[in-house]
XYZ file of C-alpha atoms in Angstrom:
353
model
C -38.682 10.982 26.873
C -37.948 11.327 22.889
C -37.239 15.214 23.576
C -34.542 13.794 26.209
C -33.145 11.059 23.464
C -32.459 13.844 20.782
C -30.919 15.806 23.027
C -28.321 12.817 24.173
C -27.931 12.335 21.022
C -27.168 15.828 20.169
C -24.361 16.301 23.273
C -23.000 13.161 21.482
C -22.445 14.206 18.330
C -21.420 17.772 19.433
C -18.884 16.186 22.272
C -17.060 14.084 19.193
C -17.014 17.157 17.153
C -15.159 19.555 19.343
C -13.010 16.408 20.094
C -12.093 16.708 16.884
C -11.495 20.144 16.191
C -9.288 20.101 19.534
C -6.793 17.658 17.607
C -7.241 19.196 14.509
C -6.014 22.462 15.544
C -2.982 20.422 16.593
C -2.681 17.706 13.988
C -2.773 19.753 10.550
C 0.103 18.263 9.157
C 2.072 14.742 10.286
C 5.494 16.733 10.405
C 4.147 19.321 12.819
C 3.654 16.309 15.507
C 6.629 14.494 14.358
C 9.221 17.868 15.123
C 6.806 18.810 18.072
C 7.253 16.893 21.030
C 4.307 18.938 23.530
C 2.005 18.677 20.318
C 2.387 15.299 20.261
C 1.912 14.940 23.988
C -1.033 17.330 23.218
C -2.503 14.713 20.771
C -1.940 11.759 22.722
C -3.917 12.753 25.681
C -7.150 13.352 23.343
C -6.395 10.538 21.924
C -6.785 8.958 25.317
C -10.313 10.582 25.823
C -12.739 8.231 27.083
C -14.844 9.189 23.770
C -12.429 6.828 21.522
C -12.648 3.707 23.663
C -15.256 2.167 22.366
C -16.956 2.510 18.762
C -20.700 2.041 20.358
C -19.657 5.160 22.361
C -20.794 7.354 18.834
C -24.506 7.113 18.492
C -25.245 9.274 15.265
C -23.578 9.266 11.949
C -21.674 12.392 12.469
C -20.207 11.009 15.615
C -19.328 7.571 14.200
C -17.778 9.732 11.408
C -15.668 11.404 13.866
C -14.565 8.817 16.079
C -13.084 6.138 12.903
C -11.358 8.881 12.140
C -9.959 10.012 15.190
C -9.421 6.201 15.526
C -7.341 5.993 12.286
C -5.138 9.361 13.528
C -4.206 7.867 16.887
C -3.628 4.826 15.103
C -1.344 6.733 12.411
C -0.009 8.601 16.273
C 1.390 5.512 17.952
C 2.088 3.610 14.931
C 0.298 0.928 15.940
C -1.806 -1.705 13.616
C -2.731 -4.867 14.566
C -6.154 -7.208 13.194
C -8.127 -4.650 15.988
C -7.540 -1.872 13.773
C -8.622 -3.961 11.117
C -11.824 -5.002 12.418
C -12.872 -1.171 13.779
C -12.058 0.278 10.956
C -13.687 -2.493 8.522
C -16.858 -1.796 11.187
C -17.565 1.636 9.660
C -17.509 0.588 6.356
C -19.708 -2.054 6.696
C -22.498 0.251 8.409
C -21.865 2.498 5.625
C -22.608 -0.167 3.409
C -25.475 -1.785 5.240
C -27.495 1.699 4.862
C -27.246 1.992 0.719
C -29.128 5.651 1.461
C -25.536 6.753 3.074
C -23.693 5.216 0.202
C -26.203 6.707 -2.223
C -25.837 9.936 -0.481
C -22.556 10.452 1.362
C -19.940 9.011 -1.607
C -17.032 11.366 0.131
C -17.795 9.810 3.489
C -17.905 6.112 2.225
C -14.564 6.535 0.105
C -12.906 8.010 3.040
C -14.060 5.176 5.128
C -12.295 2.579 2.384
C -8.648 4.598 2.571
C -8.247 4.713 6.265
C -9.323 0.757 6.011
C -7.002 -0.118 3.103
C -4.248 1.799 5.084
C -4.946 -0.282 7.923
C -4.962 -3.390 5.456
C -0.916 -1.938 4.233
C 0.733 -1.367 7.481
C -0.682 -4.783 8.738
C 0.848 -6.275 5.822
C -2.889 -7.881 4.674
C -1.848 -7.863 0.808
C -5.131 -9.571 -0.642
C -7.769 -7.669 1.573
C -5.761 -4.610 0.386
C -6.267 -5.334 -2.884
C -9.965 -6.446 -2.096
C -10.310 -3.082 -1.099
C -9.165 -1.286 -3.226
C -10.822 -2.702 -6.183
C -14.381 -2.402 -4.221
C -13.218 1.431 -4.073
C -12.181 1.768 -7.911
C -16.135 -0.268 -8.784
C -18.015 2.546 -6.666
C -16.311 5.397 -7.597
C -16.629 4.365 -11.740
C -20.165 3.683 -10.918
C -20.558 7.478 -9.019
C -22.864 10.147 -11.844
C -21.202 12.557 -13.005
C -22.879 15.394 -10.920
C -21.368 13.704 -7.925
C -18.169 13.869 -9.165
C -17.021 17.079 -7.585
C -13.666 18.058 -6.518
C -14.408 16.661 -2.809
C -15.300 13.206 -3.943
C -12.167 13.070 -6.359
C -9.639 14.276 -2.925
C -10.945 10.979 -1.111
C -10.321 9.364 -4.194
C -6.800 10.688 -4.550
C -6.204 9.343 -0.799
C -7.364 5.896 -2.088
C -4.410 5.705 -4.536
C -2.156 6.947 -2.304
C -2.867 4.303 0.524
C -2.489 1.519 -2.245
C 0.626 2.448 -3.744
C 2.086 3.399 -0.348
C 1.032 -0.574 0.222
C 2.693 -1.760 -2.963
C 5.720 -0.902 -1.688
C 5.828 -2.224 1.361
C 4.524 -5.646 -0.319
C 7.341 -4.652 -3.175
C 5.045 -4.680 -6.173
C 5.787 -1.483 -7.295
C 4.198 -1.886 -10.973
C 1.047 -2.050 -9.181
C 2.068 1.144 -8.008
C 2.606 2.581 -11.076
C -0.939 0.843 -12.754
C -2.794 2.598 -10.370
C -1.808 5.579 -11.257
C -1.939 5.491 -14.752
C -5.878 4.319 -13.800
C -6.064 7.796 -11.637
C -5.232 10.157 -14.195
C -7.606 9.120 -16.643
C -10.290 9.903 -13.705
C -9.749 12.870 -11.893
C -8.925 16.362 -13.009
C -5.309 17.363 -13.557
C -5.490 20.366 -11.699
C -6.687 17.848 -8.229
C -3.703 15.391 -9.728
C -1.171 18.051 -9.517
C -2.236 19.919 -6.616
C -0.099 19.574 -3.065
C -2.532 17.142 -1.579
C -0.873 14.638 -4.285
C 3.005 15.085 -2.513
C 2.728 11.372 -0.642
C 2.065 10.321 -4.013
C 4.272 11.531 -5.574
C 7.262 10.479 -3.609
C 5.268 6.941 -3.889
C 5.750 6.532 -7.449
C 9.314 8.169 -7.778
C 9.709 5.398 -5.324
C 8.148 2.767 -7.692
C 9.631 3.845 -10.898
C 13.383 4.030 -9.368
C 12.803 0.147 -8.202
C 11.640 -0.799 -11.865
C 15.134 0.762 -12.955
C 12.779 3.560 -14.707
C 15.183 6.916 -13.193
C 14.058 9.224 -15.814
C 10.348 8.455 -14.633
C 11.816 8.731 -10.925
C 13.371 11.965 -11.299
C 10.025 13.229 -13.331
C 8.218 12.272 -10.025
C 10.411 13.550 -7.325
C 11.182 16.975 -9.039
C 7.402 17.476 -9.221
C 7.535 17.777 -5.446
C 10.877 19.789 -5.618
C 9.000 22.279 -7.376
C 6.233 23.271 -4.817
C 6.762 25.791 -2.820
C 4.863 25.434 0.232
C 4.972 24.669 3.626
C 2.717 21.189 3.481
C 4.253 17.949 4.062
C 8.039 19.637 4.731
C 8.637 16.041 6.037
C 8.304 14.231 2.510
C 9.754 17.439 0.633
C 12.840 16.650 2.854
C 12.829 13.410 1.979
C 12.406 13.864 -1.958
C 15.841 16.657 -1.652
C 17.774 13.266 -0.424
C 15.966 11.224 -2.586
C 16.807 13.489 -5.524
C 20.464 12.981 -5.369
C 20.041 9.336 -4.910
C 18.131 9.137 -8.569
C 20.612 11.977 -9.911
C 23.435 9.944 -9.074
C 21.923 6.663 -10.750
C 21.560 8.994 -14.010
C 25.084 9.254 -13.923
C 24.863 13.097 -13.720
C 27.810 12.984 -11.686
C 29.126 16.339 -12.909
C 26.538 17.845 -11.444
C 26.544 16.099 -8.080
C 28.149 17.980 -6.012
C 25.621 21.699 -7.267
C 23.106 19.253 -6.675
C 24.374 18.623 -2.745
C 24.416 21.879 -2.156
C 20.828 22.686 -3.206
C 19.395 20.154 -0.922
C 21.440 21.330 1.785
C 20.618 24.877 1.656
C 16.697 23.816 1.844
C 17.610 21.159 4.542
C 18.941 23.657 6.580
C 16.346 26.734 5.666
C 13.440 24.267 6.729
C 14.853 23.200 10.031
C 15.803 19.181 8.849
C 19.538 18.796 9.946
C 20.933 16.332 7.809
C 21.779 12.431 10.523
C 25.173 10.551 10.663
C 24.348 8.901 7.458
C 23.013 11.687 5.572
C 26.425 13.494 6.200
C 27.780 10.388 4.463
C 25.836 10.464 1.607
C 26.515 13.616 1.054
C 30.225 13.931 1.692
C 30.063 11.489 -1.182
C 28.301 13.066 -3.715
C 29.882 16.325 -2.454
C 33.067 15.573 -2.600
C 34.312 12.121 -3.174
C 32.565 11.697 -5.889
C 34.344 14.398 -8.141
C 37.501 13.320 -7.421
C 36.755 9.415 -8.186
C 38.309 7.995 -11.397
C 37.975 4.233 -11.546
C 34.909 1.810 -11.132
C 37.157 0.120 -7.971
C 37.395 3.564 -6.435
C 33.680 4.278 -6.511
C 33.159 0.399 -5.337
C 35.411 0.867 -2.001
C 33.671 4.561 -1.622
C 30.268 2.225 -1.810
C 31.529 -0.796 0.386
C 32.336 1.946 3.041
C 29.234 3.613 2.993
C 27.137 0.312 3.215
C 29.376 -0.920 6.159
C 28.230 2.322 7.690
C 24.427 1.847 7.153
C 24.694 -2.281 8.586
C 25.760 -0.534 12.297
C 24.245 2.301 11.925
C 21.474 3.092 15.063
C 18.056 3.375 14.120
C 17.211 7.149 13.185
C 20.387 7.112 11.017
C 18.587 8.916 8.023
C 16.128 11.571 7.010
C 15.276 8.699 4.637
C 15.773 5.782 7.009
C 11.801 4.807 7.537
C 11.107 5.077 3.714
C 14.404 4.117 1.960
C 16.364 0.813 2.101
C 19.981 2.142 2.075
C 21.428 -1.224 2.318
C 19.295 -2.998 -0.628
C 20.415 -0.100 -2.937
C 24.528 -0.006 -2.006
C 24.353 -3.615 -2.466
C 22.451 -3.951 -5.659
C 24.841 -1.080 -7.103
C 28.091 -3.200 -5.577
C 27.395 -6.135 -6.600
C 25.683 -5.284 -9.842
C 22.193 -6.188 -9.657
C 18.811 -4.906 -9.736
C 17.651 -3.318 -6.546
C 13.996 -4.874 -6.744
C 15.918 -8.482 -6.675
C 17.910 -7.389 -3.404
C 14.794 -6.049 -2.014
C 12.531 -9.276 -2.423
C 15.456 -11.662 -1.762
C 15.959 -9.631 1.711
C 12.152 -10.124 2.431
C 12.231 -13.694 1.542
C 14.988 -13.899 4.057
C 13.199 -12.522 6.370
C 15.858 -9.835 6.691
C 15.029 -6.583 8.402
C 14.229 -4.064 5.706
């Protein structure tokens, strides 16, 4: 009988682990299910495997392991976060928590375990169990020795940050944002910091620092992404060639605007990202109407145009449209005021962001 309970347990944990490399050979990168329609259908139909409906359903650690995460990925899939995500995820962390040995033992596993919760906490819009969160992870990982401080343990770490300041935009705090990662690069190594894992974050904080008013800080941010070349994340690198014009233009380098087009194009269209209707507006602006422009009243209309155009536009509009508030920006440059003022007054309003 204990000879037949090992085993189960075995075919458990193994059946959760090929589960997972299955989707993992799929799911290496968000933009390669986001461009890829069969790998998404693909994904979803592990997703639907009778392994991930309920949590009980994992019986050893390396099983549970598996399934929250699998659970956070089809989560991340469907785009879908409610107070069940919440509570499965929050389940895993407090087993991990109710056996100190795993805590003691498994750091990487436990810090992974807060991230995917305190993402969970963001898109659900739970501000102070975010923040609850994420100062429980910042306490633990202080309190880690040294010799456990490898580069592992500082990657789950790096996640942590990114999931909060991803969240402090959404809740539009984004000197939070920018306090966390001051906090993060006094405590992990620079060569982790500035590695490709840290793109999300990146774009986060150029993000952050453009809604403080802070563009030199913005641009410092975004070009850091410009600058890698690689194939990881192509979604967010063709979001920060948009996003560069955007900070370029608030610099007031509008002599170089319309070079500046023409980069981004040329690495829009050699990475497969053809630019949407309101892209091609943005662009014919900075491209061309821009240049030619020689009063404030001019550059106003050009403005009032392109922010009629955004109000009607269909969603799917932008490269840029699920990260960037077009309409918050045009109107805090027409009618003169700070863009982090539009952006909580629209909130506040309960306007559609």
């Amino acid at each position: 009988a204990e000879e037949k309970k090992y085993l189960d347990l075995y075919k458990n944990s193994v059946a959760y682990r090929n589960l997972a490399l299955r989707s993992g050979v799929i799911d290496q990168s968000p933009e390669v299910v986001s461009r890829n329609a069969a790998a998404k259908k693909q994904l979803e139909q592990l997703y639907s495997h009778s392994l991930l409906k309920k949590s009980n359903s994992a019986r050893t650690l390396s099983s549970k392991k598996y399934f929250y995460n699998l659970y956070y990925k089809r989560s991340l899939l469907h785009r879908k976060w409610n107070e069940k995500s919440c509570r499965i995820l929050g389940e895993w962390v407090n087993y991990l928590e109710e056996k100190q040995h795993f805590m003691r033992n498994f750091p990487e596993l436990y810090l992974r375990s807060l991230s995917r919760l305190l993402g969970a906490y963001d898109f659900t819009g739970k501000q102070p169990e975010a923040e609850a969160t994420y100062d429980k992870s910042k306490k633990y990982f202080l309190a880690l020795p040294q010799r456990q401080m490898t580069k592992t343990i500082q990657q789950a770490f790096l996640t942590i940050i990114t999931n909060y300041t991803g969240g402090q935009l959404y809740f539009i705090k984004p000197e939070k944002a920018v306090q966390a990662y001051s906090f993060l690069s006094q405590n992990i190594s620079p060569d982790i910091l500035n590695s490709e894992l840290s793109i999300v974050l990146f774009i986060n904080l150029s993000w952050s620092h453009f809604l403080l008013g802070q563009y030199r800080d913005a641009l410092s941010f975004v070009n850091k992404i410009i600058a890698y070349k690689t194939n990881f994340r192509t979604d967010v690198q063709a979001d920060a060639r948009l996003f560069v014009l955007i900070v370029q233009y608030e610099l007031k380098k509008h002599d170089l605007m319309p070079y500046l087009t023409r980069a981004s194009e040329r690495w829009l269209e050699k990475n497969s990202y053809a630019p949407k209707n309101f892209d091609k507006a943005l662009i014919e602006f900075f491209k061309y109407k821009l240049p030619k422009i020689t009063s404030a009243k001019e550059e106003k209309k050009a403005l009032e145009d392109m922010l009629l155009q955004a109000k009607h536009a269909k969603r799917g509009f932008s490269i840029l449209y699920k990260e960037f508030d077009f309409e918050s920006w045009l109107e805090s440059k027409i009618y003169g005021r700070p863009m982090l003022e539009v952006l909580k007054k629209r909130k506040f309003e309960n306007i559609p962001v």
